[in-house]
Amino acid sequence: MNVYDTCLLKGDEKGIKKAAELLRQGETVAIPTETVYGLAANALDHKAVCRIFEAKGRPQDNPLIVHISDINRLEELVTDIPNSARILADKYWPGPLTMIFNRSLIIPESVSAGLSTVAVRMPSHPVAQAIIKAADLPLAAPSANRSGSPSPTTVAHVLQDMQGRIPAIVDGGECEVGVESTVVDLTGKQPKLLRPGVITPEMLISALGGVGIHPAVKTKLQDNEPAVSPGLKYKHYSPKANVLLVKASPQRFTDFVNGQKGEGTAAMCFDGEEGALLVPFVTYGSRHDSKAQAHRVFDALRRLDEIGAATVYCSCPDEKGIGLAVYNRLLRAAGYEVIQLD
Ligand code: TXA
Ligand code: MG
């Protein structure tokens, strides 16, 4: 793998131009989006795409999302655009929604990891849009973390994982949403939610009438079960610590965690519920504010490493609305281990 002197670019005209140049030369660049930072490369260039997999240490069978800034670019990437996609694009693009289509032959196999489909998204972050426009290319971009780590929502997170492994990072500030885009598969008879995000199942149902939810959103895939979305089968978002999700009232949570007190034990809980804890803790938004939890969850997971946590008891979020996205990420960080106390 190449060793780079990673350069930090501003999200201004000069930085955007430099990022576009690097991308056109077949290099990777970490770019801000409204969800999380992405590690971008020319989606039509197999070699450039390989550099993404290398820098992330990503398994080759996990496909990438292709980012566009203009709906007219969609046609060349896919074989057909179902009506459901037009409805969702009208409503939610640009924005944190990824749709799965049947792929056209210009998509390299490496992007779709050998699948006959391709994931496409139009981000709303102005810097992401400007970079895609300036490069005049569709950009493949997974989250800009080392494979398995929590997704990065700040430049500091990207540096933690990628310094020396990529040529440049464009600074677009803190990502507003904080969890990755909603992924919905539109290639089957019924639209199917593969990854929850801030575009919620309720919003998809209201736009399309009906949406299936892939079982892996809430339960562990069996080892021999084929993954519709290969990303679903990997343990993800994990700090170094062993994370366990705890479903309990604030009082029961505190009593339980205090009872486990010992070297390396830590808690991840909601704002305002940390008062009586006797172990080190991080908080991730208020219990009743799923949007704030989404914004902070990945940063909180990274901070657990900084405080040297070995075992983390995490207070379980509500699964409704945006909460489903937060629950899904924490469930996967916890390797699906949930302790139910109430
Ligand atoms: O918000 C986001 O989506 C961010 C930003 C950078 O845009 N990107 C992102 O990419 O989260 P990544 O690679 O970390 O996650 C992509 C997910 C994976 O779970 C992958 O398996 C799934 O989308 N995916 C990609 N292509 C697919 C396909 N053709 N069929 C099914 N799932 C697919
Ligand atoms: Mg990712």
Tab-separated table of C-alpha atoms and ligand atoms in Angstrom:
chain	number	residue	atom	x	y	z
A	1	MET	CA	0.000	0.000	0.000
A	2	ASN	CA	1.150	3.552	-0.713
A	3	VAL	CA	2.233	5.704	2.210
A	4	TYR	CA	0.935	9.270	1.915
A	5	ASP	CA	1.653	12.554	3.581
A	6	THR	CA	-2.099	13.114	4.103
A	7	CYS	CA	-2.997	16.713	3.322
A	8	LEU	CA	-5.881	18.571	4.910
A	9	LEU	CA	-7.855	20.630	2.376
A	10	LYS	CA	-10.388	23.326	3.212
A	11	GLY	CA	-13.906	22.987	1.845
A	12	ASP	CA	-13.397	26.156	-0.207
A	13	GLU	CA	-12.961	26.666	-3.944
A	14	LYS	CA	-9.239	25.867	-3.857
A	15	GLY	CA	-9.689	22.742	-1.721
A	16	ILE	CA	-12.551	21.494	-3.883
A	17	LYS	CA	-10.466	22.004	-7.042
A	18	LYS	CA	-7.508	20.098	-5.573
A	19	ALA	CA	-9.785	17.258	-4.412
A	20	ALA	CA	-11.335	17.018	-7.883
A	21	GLU	CA	-7.862	16.891	-9.488
A	22	LEU	CA	-6.757	14.047	-7.219
A	23	LEU	CA	-9.989	12.151	-7.939
A	24	ARG	CA	-9.525	12.569	-11.686
A	25	GLN	CA	-5.994	11.185	-11.326
A	26	GLY	CA	-7.422	7.994	-9.792
A	27	GLU	CA	-6.591	8.837	-6.164
A	28	THR	CA	-8.809	8.569	-3.090
A	29	VAL	CA	-9.967	11.630	-1.116
A	30	ALA	CA	-11.977	11.718	2.115
A	31	ILE	CA	-14.937	14.065	1.661
A	32	PRO	CA	-17.638	15.391	3.983
A	33	THR	CA	-21.271	14.422	3.457
A	34	GLU	CA	-24.342	15.246	5.547
A	35	THR	CA	-24.322	11.702	7.002
A	36	VAL	CA	-20.676	10.731	7.652
A	37	TYR	CA	-17.334	11.357	5.932
A	38	GLY	CA	-16.844	9.194	2.840
A	39	LEU	CA	-13.661	7.893	1.199
A	40	ALA	CA	-14.231	8.794	-2.443
A	41	ALA	CA	-12.711	7.604	-5.720
A	42	ASN	CA	-13.739	7.521	-9.378
A	43	ALA	CA	-16.539	4.929	-9.467
A	44	LEU	CA	-15.800	4.088	-13.109
A	45	ASP	CA	-12.112	3.290	-12.538
A	46	HIS	CA	-11.429	-0.189	-11.160
A	47	LYS	CA	-7.913	0.711	-10.010
A	48	ALA	CA	-9.082	3.811	-8.129
A	49	VAL	CA	-11.819	1.736	-6.468
A	50	CYS	CA	-9.228	-0.855	-5.372
A	51	ARG	CA	-7.393	1.916	-3.524
A	52	ILE	CA	-10.508	2.493	-1.393
A	53	PHE	CA	-10.640	-1.180	-0.372
A	54	GLU	CA	-6.921	-1.114	0.404
A	55	ALA	CA	-6.978	2.078	2.502
A	56	LYS	CA	-9.977	0.869	4.526
A	57	GLY	CA	-8.930	-2.774	4.793
A	58	ARG	CA	-12.442	-3.522	3.537
A	59	PRO	CA	-13.500	-7.070	2.578
A	60	GLN	CA	-13.741	-7.298	-1.230
A	61	ASP	CA	-17.258	-8.723	-1.085
A	62	ASN	CA	-18.766	-5.586	0.473
A	63	PRO	CA	-20.031	-3.266	-2.306
A	64	LEU	CA	-19.762	0.536	-2.405
A	65	ILE	CA	-22.288	3.352	-2.817
A	66	VAL	CA	-21.930	5.523	-5.946
A	67	HIS	CA	-22.485	9.251	-5.339
A	68	ILE	CA	-23.884	11.604	-7.962
A	69	SER	CA	-24.832	15.293	-7.937
A	70	ASP	CA	-27.208	15.289	-10.893
A	71	ILE	CA	-30.167	12.947	-11.443
A	72	ASN	CA	-29.289	12.767	-15.158
A	73	ARG	CA	-26.164	10.821	-14.185
A	74	LEU	CA	-28.344	8.007	-12.810
A	75	GLU	CA	-29.400	6.682	-16.208
A	76	GLU	CA	-25.926	5.604	-17.302
A	77	LEU	CA	-25.314	3.765	-14.016
A	78	VAL	CA	-28.430	1.559	-13.959
A	79	THR	CA	-30.453	-0.544	-16.397
A	80	ASP	CA	-33.851	0.721	-15.296
A	81	ILE	CA	-35.336	3.305	-12.943
A	82	PRO	CA	-38.463	1.989	-11.237
A	83	ASN	CA	-41.295	4.378	-10.450
A	84	SER	CA	-40.648	3.929	-6.721
A	85	ALA	CA	-37.150	5.368	-7.253
A	86	ARG	CA	-38.519	8.418	-9.034
A	87	ILE	CA	-40.923	9.038	-6.149
A	88	LEU	CA	-38.166	8.715	-3.537
A	89	ALA	CA	-35.687	10.804	-5.549
A	90	ASP	CA	-38.268	13.589	-5.872
A	91	LYS	CA	-38.853	13.571	-2.148
A	92	TYR	CA	-35.474	12.796	-0.621
A	93	TRP	CA	-32.668	13.575	-3.090
A	94	PRO	CA	-30.353	15.248	-2.500
A	95	GLY	CA	-30.249	13.719	0.965
A	96	PRO	CA	-29.405	10.745	3.188
A	97	LEU	CA	-31.082	8.058	1.077
A	98	THR	CA	-29.349	5.318	-0.955
A	99	MET	CA	-31.286	3.296	-3.502
A	100	ILE	CA	-30.292	-0.075	-4.976
A	101	PHE	CA	-30.793	-0.537	-8.741
A	102	ASN	CA	-29.841	-3.123	-11.345
A	103	ARG	CA	-26.409	-1.999	-12.477
A	104	SER	CA	-25.320	-1.086	-15.976
A	105	LEU	CA	-22.124	-2.477	-17.427
A	106	ILE	CA	-20.122	0.714	-16.907
A	107	ILE	CA	-20.021	-0.039	-13.162
A	108	PRO	CA	-16.862	-2.036	-12.430
A	109	GLU	CA	-17.433	-5.360	-10.639
A	110	SER	CA	-15.278	-4.103	-7.779
A	111	VAL	CA	-17.842	-1.389	-6.967
A	112	SER	CA	-20.745	-3.797	-6.733
A	113	ALA	CA	-18.584	-6.650	-5.373
A	114	GLY	CA	-19.816	-8.964	-8.110
A	115	LEU	CA	-23.551	-8.295	-7.470
A	116	SER	CA	-25.851	-7.461	-10.390
A	117	THR	CA	-26.973	-4.333	-8.541
A	118	VAL	CA	-25.519	-0.943	-7.638
A	119	ALA	CA	-26.232	1.440	-4.746
A	120	VAL	CA	-26.628	5.125	-5.680
A	121	ARG	CA	-27.027	8.233	-3.550
A	122	MET	CA	-27.117	11.992	-4.125
A	123	PRO	CA	-25.668	13.705	-1.039
A	124	SER	CA	-26.931	17.132	0.031
A	125	HIS	CA	-23.738	18.422	1.654
A	126	PRO	CA	-22.682	21.432	-0.455
A	127	VAL	CA	-18.986	20.468	-0.355
A	128	ALA	CA	-19.743	16.894	-1.455
A	129	GLN	CA	-21.899	18.220	-4.282
A	130	ALA	CA	-19.236	20.702	-5.365
A	131	ILE	CA	-16.531	18.001	-5.426
A	132	ILE	CA	-18.671	15.616	-7.493
A	133	LYS	CA	-19.450	18.454	-9.940
A	134	ALA	CA	-15.837	19.639	-10.166
A	135	ALA	CA	-14.548	16.084	-10.724
A	136	ASP	CA	-17.395	15.489	-13.182
A	137	LEU	CA	-17.428	11.835	-12.148
A	138	PRO	CA	-19.682	9.495	-10.190
A	139	LEU	CA	-17.798	8.838	-6.942
A	140	ALA	CA	-17.739	5.523	-5.102
A	141	ALA	CA	-17.555	6.327	-1.394
A	142	PRO	CA	-17.885	4.095	1.630
A	143	SER	CA	-17.603	5.659	5.085
A	144	ALA	CA	-14.012	6.900	5.600
A	145	ASN	CA	-13.185	4.683	8.597
A	146	ARG	CA	-10.931	1.622	8.839
A	147	SER	CA	-13.164	-1.359	8.216
A	148	GLY	CA	-15.005	-2.356	11.407
A	149	SER	CA	-14.529	0.989	13.221
A	150	PRO	CA	-17.280	3.523	13.895
A	151	SER	CA	-17.968	5.777	10.891
A	152	PRO	CA	-16.235	9.188	11.038
A	153	THR	CA	-18.300	12.310	11.591
A	154	THR	CA	-15.408	14.790	11.956
A	155	VAL	CA	-12.055	15.380	10.264
A	156	ALA	CA	-10.360	14.304	13.514
A	157	HIS	CA	-12.077	10.887	13.244
A	158	VAL	CA	-10.929	10.494	9.633
A	159	LEU	CA	-7.357	11.375	10.635
A	160	GLN	CA	-7.441	8.814	13.458
A	161	ASP	CA	-8.170	6.042	10.956
A	162	MET	CA	-6.678	7.234	7.674
A	163	GLN	CA	-3.619	9.418	8.289
A	164	GLY	CA	-0.827	8.196	6.002
A	165	ARG	CA	-3.201	5.878	4.086
A	166	ILE	CA	-4.832	8.460	1.774
A	167	PRO	CA	-3.559	11.596	-0.011
A	168	ALA	CA	-6.141	14.124	1.216
A	169	ILE	CA	-9.097	14.945	3.453
A	170	VAL	CA	-11.497	17.799	2.713
A	171	ASP	CA	-12.785	19.574	5.816
A	172	GLY	CA	-16.546	20.160	5.756
A	173	GLY	CA	-17.052	20.491	9.494
A	174	GLU	CA	-19.022	18.119	11.687
A	175	CYS	CA	-21.531	15.921	9.814
A	176	GLU	CA	-25.063	16.996	10.584
A	177	VAL	CA	-26.866	13.634	10.522
A	178	GLY	CA	-24.182	11.459	12.112
A	179	VAL	CA	-25.334	8.006	10.922
A	180	GLU	CA	-25.032	6.676	7.375
A	181	SER	CA	-27.775	6.932	4.765
A	182	THR	CA	-30.910	4.820	4.721
A	183	VAL	CA	-30.424	1.999	2.169
A	184	VAL	CA	-33.490	0.751	0.314
A	185	ASP	CA	-33.482	-2.002	-2.309
A	186	LEU	CA	-35.829	-1.267	-5.221
A	187	THR	CA	-34.927	-4.243	-7.421
A	188	GLY	CA	-37.490	-6.675	-5.991
A	189	LYS	CA	-41.299	-6.836	-6.051
A	190	GLN	CA	-41.520	-4.855	-2.821
A	191	PRO	CA	-39.102	-2.099	-1.732
A	192	LYS	CA	-36.933	-3.398	1.093
A	193	LEU	CA	-35.119	-1.458	3.807
A	194	LEU	CA	-31.585	-2.834	4.161
A	195	ARG	CA	-30.095	-0.199	6.479
A	196	PRO	CA	-32.114	2.254	8.598
A	197	GLY	CA	-31.151	5.933	8.699
A	198	VAL	CA	-32.806	9.295	9.236
A	199	ILE	CA	-35.156	8.646	6.326
A	200	THR	CA	-37.294	6.366	8.485
A	201	PRO	CA	-39.422	3.311	7.588
A	202	GLU	CA	-42.482	5.465	8.329
A	203	MET	CA	-41.329	8.037	5.731
A	204	LEU	CA	-40.678	5.303	3.134
A	205	ILE	CA	-44.068	3.706	3.777
A	206	SER	CA	-45.823	7.043	3.437
A	207	ALA	CA	-44.061	7.672	0.095
A	208	LEU	CA	-44.387	4.171	-1.378
A	209	GLY	CA	-47.328	2.539	0.375
A	210	GLY	CA	-45.374	-0.450	1.678
A	211	VAL	CA	-41.796	-1.357	2.541
A	212	GLY	CA	-40.301	-4.612	3.822
A	213	ILE	CA	-37.633	-4.502	6.502
A	214	HIS	CA	-34.711	-6.884	6.092
A	215	PRO	CA	-34.521	-9.113	9.212
A	216	ALA	CA	-30.819	-8.244	9.650
A	217	VAL	CA	-31.819	-4.694	10.635
A	218	LYS	CA	-32.801	-6.084	14.039
A	219	THR	CA	-31.455	-9.628	14.270
A	220	LYS	CA	-28.132	-11.355	13.619
A	221	LEU	CA	-27.757	-13.104	10.275
A	222	GLN	CA	-26.980	-16.810	10.638
A	223	ASP	CA	-23.423	-17.669	9.571
A	224	ASN	CA	-24.588	-19.604	6.502
A	225	GLU	CA	-27.342	-17.153	5.500
A	226	PRO	CA	-26.681	-15.275	2.239
A	227	ALA	CA	-26.518	-11.500	2.805
A	228	VAL	CA	-28.689	-9.419	0.463
A	229	SER	CA	-26.526	-6.515	1.530
A	230	PRO	CA	-23.094	-7.939	2.308
A	231	GLY	CA	-22.355	-5.125	4.769
A	232	LEU	CA	-25.006	-6.578	7.062
A	233	LYS	CA	-22.944	-9.614	7.907
A	234	TYR	CA	-19.877	-7.843	9.252
A	235	LYS	CA	-19.372	-6.790	12.840
A	236	HIS	CA	-19.269	-3.056	12.662
A	237	TYR	CA	-18.939	0.220	14.449
A	238	SER	CA	-16.979	-1.350	17.261
A	239	PRO	CA	-14.681	0.432	19.619
A	240	LYS	CA	-11.912	-1.772	21.060
A	241	ALA	CA	-14.117	-2.447	24.082
A	242	ASN	CA	-16.681	-5.193	24.313
A	243	VAL	CA	-20.062	-3.436	24.064
A	244	LEU	CA	-23.294	-4.790	25.566
A	245	LEU	CA	-26.670	-3.129	25.045
A	246	VAL	CA	-28.845	-2.881	28.140
A	247	LYS	CA	-32.612	-2.383	27.905
A	248	ALA	CA	-33.676	-0.838	31.201
A	249	SER	CA	-35.185	2.198	32.911
A	250	PRO	CA	-32.593	4.854	33.914
A	251	GLN	CA	-32.629	3.686	37.557
A	252	ARG	CA	-32.251	-0.031	36.754
A	253	PHE	CA	-29.514	0.768	34.268
A	254	THR	CA	-27.528	2.717	36.864
A	255	ASP	CA	-27.984	0.051	39.566
A	256	PHE	CA	-26.994	-2.717	37.171
A	257	VAL	CA	-23.878	-0.941	35.856
A	258	ASN	CA	-22.747	0.092	39.349
A	259	GLY	CA	-23.034	-3.578	40.328
A	260	GLN	CA	-20.571	-4.475	37.534
A	261	LYS	CA	-18.042	-1.845	38.638
A	262	GLY	CA	-14.443	-2.936	38.100
A	263	GLU	CA	-11.256	-2.294	36.112
A	264	GLY	CA	-12.185	-1.228	32.540
A	265	THR	CA	-15.960	-1.150	33.057
A	266	ALA	CA	-17.634	1.905	31.500
A	267	ALA	CA	-21.105	3.111	30.588
A	268	MET	CA	-22.638	4.786	27.556
A	269	CYS	CA	-25.855	6.484	28.547
A	270	PHE	CA	-28.267	9.293	27.785
A	271	ASP	CA	-27.640	12.924	28.751
A	272	GLY	CA	-28.792	13.659	32.282
A	273	GLU	CA	-28.795	9.962	33.339
A	274	GLU	CA	-25.117	9.820	34.314
A	275	GLY	CA	-25.453	11.415	37.767
A	276	ALA	CA	-25.364	8.328	39.980
A	277	LEU	CA	-22.973	6.225	37.867
A	278	LEU	CA	-19.865	5.000	39.689
A	279	VAL	CA	-17.973	4.047	36.494
A	280	PRO	CA	-16.450	6.201	33.721
A	281	PHE	CA	-19.071	7.086	31.105
A	282	VAL	CA	-19.829	8.837	27.821
A	283	THR	CA	-23.244	10.247	26.952
A	284	TYR	CA	-24.961	10.315	23.544
A	285	GLY	CA	-27.937	12.680	23.574
A	286	SER	CA	-31.148	12.682	25.558
A	287	ARG	CA	-33.286	9.518	25.877
A	288	HIS	CA	-36.139	11.175	23.998
A	289	ASP	CA	-34.137	12.780	21.169
A	290	SER	CA	-33.239	10.179	18.531
A	291	LYS	CA	-31.896	12.842	16.188
A	292	ALA	CA	-29.346	13.996	18.778
A	293	GLN	CA	-28.416	10.351	19.477
A	294	ALA	CA	-27.795	9.755	15.747
A	295	HIS	CA	-25.639	12.863	15.608
A	296	ARG	CA	-23.464	11.733	18.511
A	297	VAL	CA	-23.451	7.940	18.564
A	298	PHE	CA	-20.258	7.345	16.549
A	299	ASP	CA	-18.290	10.007	18.380
A	300	ALA	CA	-19.398	8.453	21.676
A	301	LEU	CA	-18.213	5.007	20.530
A	302	ARG	CA	-14.807	6.455	19.620
A	303	ARG	CA	-14.547	8.252	22.974
A	304	LEU	CA	-14.919	4.920	24.777
A	305	ASP	CA	-11.508	3.968	23.413
A	306	GLU	CA	-10.056	7.238	24.626
A	307	ILE	CA	-11.191	6.548	28.193
A	308	GLY	CA	-9.681	3.045	27.993
A	309	ALA	CA	-12.958	1.144	28.377
A	310	ALA	CA	-12.741	-2.658	28.173
A	311	THR	CA	-16.401	-3.536	28.804
A	312	VAL	CA	-19.132	-1.030	28.018
A	313	TYR	CA	-22.746	-1.208	29.118
A	314	CYS	CA	-24.762	0.945	26.735
A	315	SER	CA	-28.251	2.184	27.575
A	316	CYS	CA	-30.496	0.963	24.720
A	317	PRO	CA	-32.248	3.588	22.559
A	318	ASP	CA	-35.886	3.615	21.525
A	319	GLU	CA	-36.394	1.777	18.206
A	320	LYS	CA	-39.025	4.100	16.752
A	321	GLY	CA	-38.401	6.527	13.859
A	322	ILE	CA	-34.778	7.660	13.648
A	323	GLY	CA	-34.201	5.584	16.796
A	324	LEU	CA	-34.177	2.435	14.636
A	325	ALA	CA	-30.979	3.674	12.935
A	326	VAL	CA	-29.284	4.323	16.280
A	327	TYR	CA	-30.482	0.969	17.655
A	328	ASN	CA	-29.218	-0.859	14.556
A	329	ARG	CA	-25.698	0.664	14.815
A	330	LEU	CA	-25.436	-0.061	18.548
A	331	LEU	CA	-26.806	-3.574	18.120
A	332	ARG	CA	-24.068	-4.255	15.595
A	333	ALA	CA	-21.400	-2.588	17.757
A	334	ALA	CA	-22.570	-4.958	20.492
A	335	GLY	CA	-22.400	-7.993	18.213
A	336	TYR	CA	-26.188	-8.306	18.867
A	337	GLU	CA	-25.699	-8.847	22.625
A	338	VAL	CA	-28.652	-7.349	24.495
A	339	ILE	CA	-29.334	-7.598	28.227
A	340	GLN	CA	-33.034	-7.071	28.987
A	341	LEU	CA	-33.684	-5.922	32.572
A	342	ASP	CA	-37.223	-4.502	32.525
B	1	TXA	O1	-24.233	7.787	4.283
B	1	TXA	C1	-23.647	6.935	3.599
B	1	TXA	O2	-24.259	6.082	2.938
B	1	TXA	C2	-22.117	6.981	3.591
B	1	TXA	C3	-21.689	8.274	2.926
B	1	TXA	C4	-20.214	8.370	2.720
B	1	TXA	O3	-22.385	8.446	1.732
B	1	TXA	N1	-21.588	5.828	2.926
B	1	TXA	C5	-21.626	4.589	3.482
B	1	TXA	O4	-21.028	3.602	2.733
B	1	TXA	O5	-22.135	4.362	4.554
B	1	TXA	P1	-20.635	2.174	3.333
B	1	TXA	O6	-19.851	1.515	2.271
B	1	TXA	O7	-19.986	2.343	4.635
B	1	TXA	O8	-21.983	1.429	3.469
B	1	TXA	C6	-22.659	0.992	2.305
B	1	TXA	C7	-23.678	-0.070	2.641
B	1	TXA	C8	-23.016	-1.371	3.012
B	1	TXA	O9	-23.747	-1.979	4.062
B	1	TXA	C9	-23.129	-2.167	1.715
B	1	TXA	O10	-23.157	-3.564	1.936
B	1	TXA	C10	-24.449	-1.660	1.162
B	1	TXA	O11	-24.478	-0.281	1.492
B	1	TXA	N2	-24.484	-1.806	-0.301
B	1	TXA	C11	-23.717	-1.183	-1.222
B	1	TXA	N3	-24.018	-1.616	-2.456
B	1	TXA	C12	-25.023	-2.512	-2.319
B	1	TXA	C13	-25.759	-3.322	-3.223
B	1	TXA	N4	-25.552	-3.286	-4.541
B	1	TXA	N5	-26.723	-4.134	-2.721
B	1	TXA	C14	-26.967	-4.181	-1.385
B	1	TXA	N6	-26.284	-3.448	-0.477
B	1	TXA	C15	-25.324	-2.636	-0.939
B	2	MG	MG	-19.252	1.940	6.455
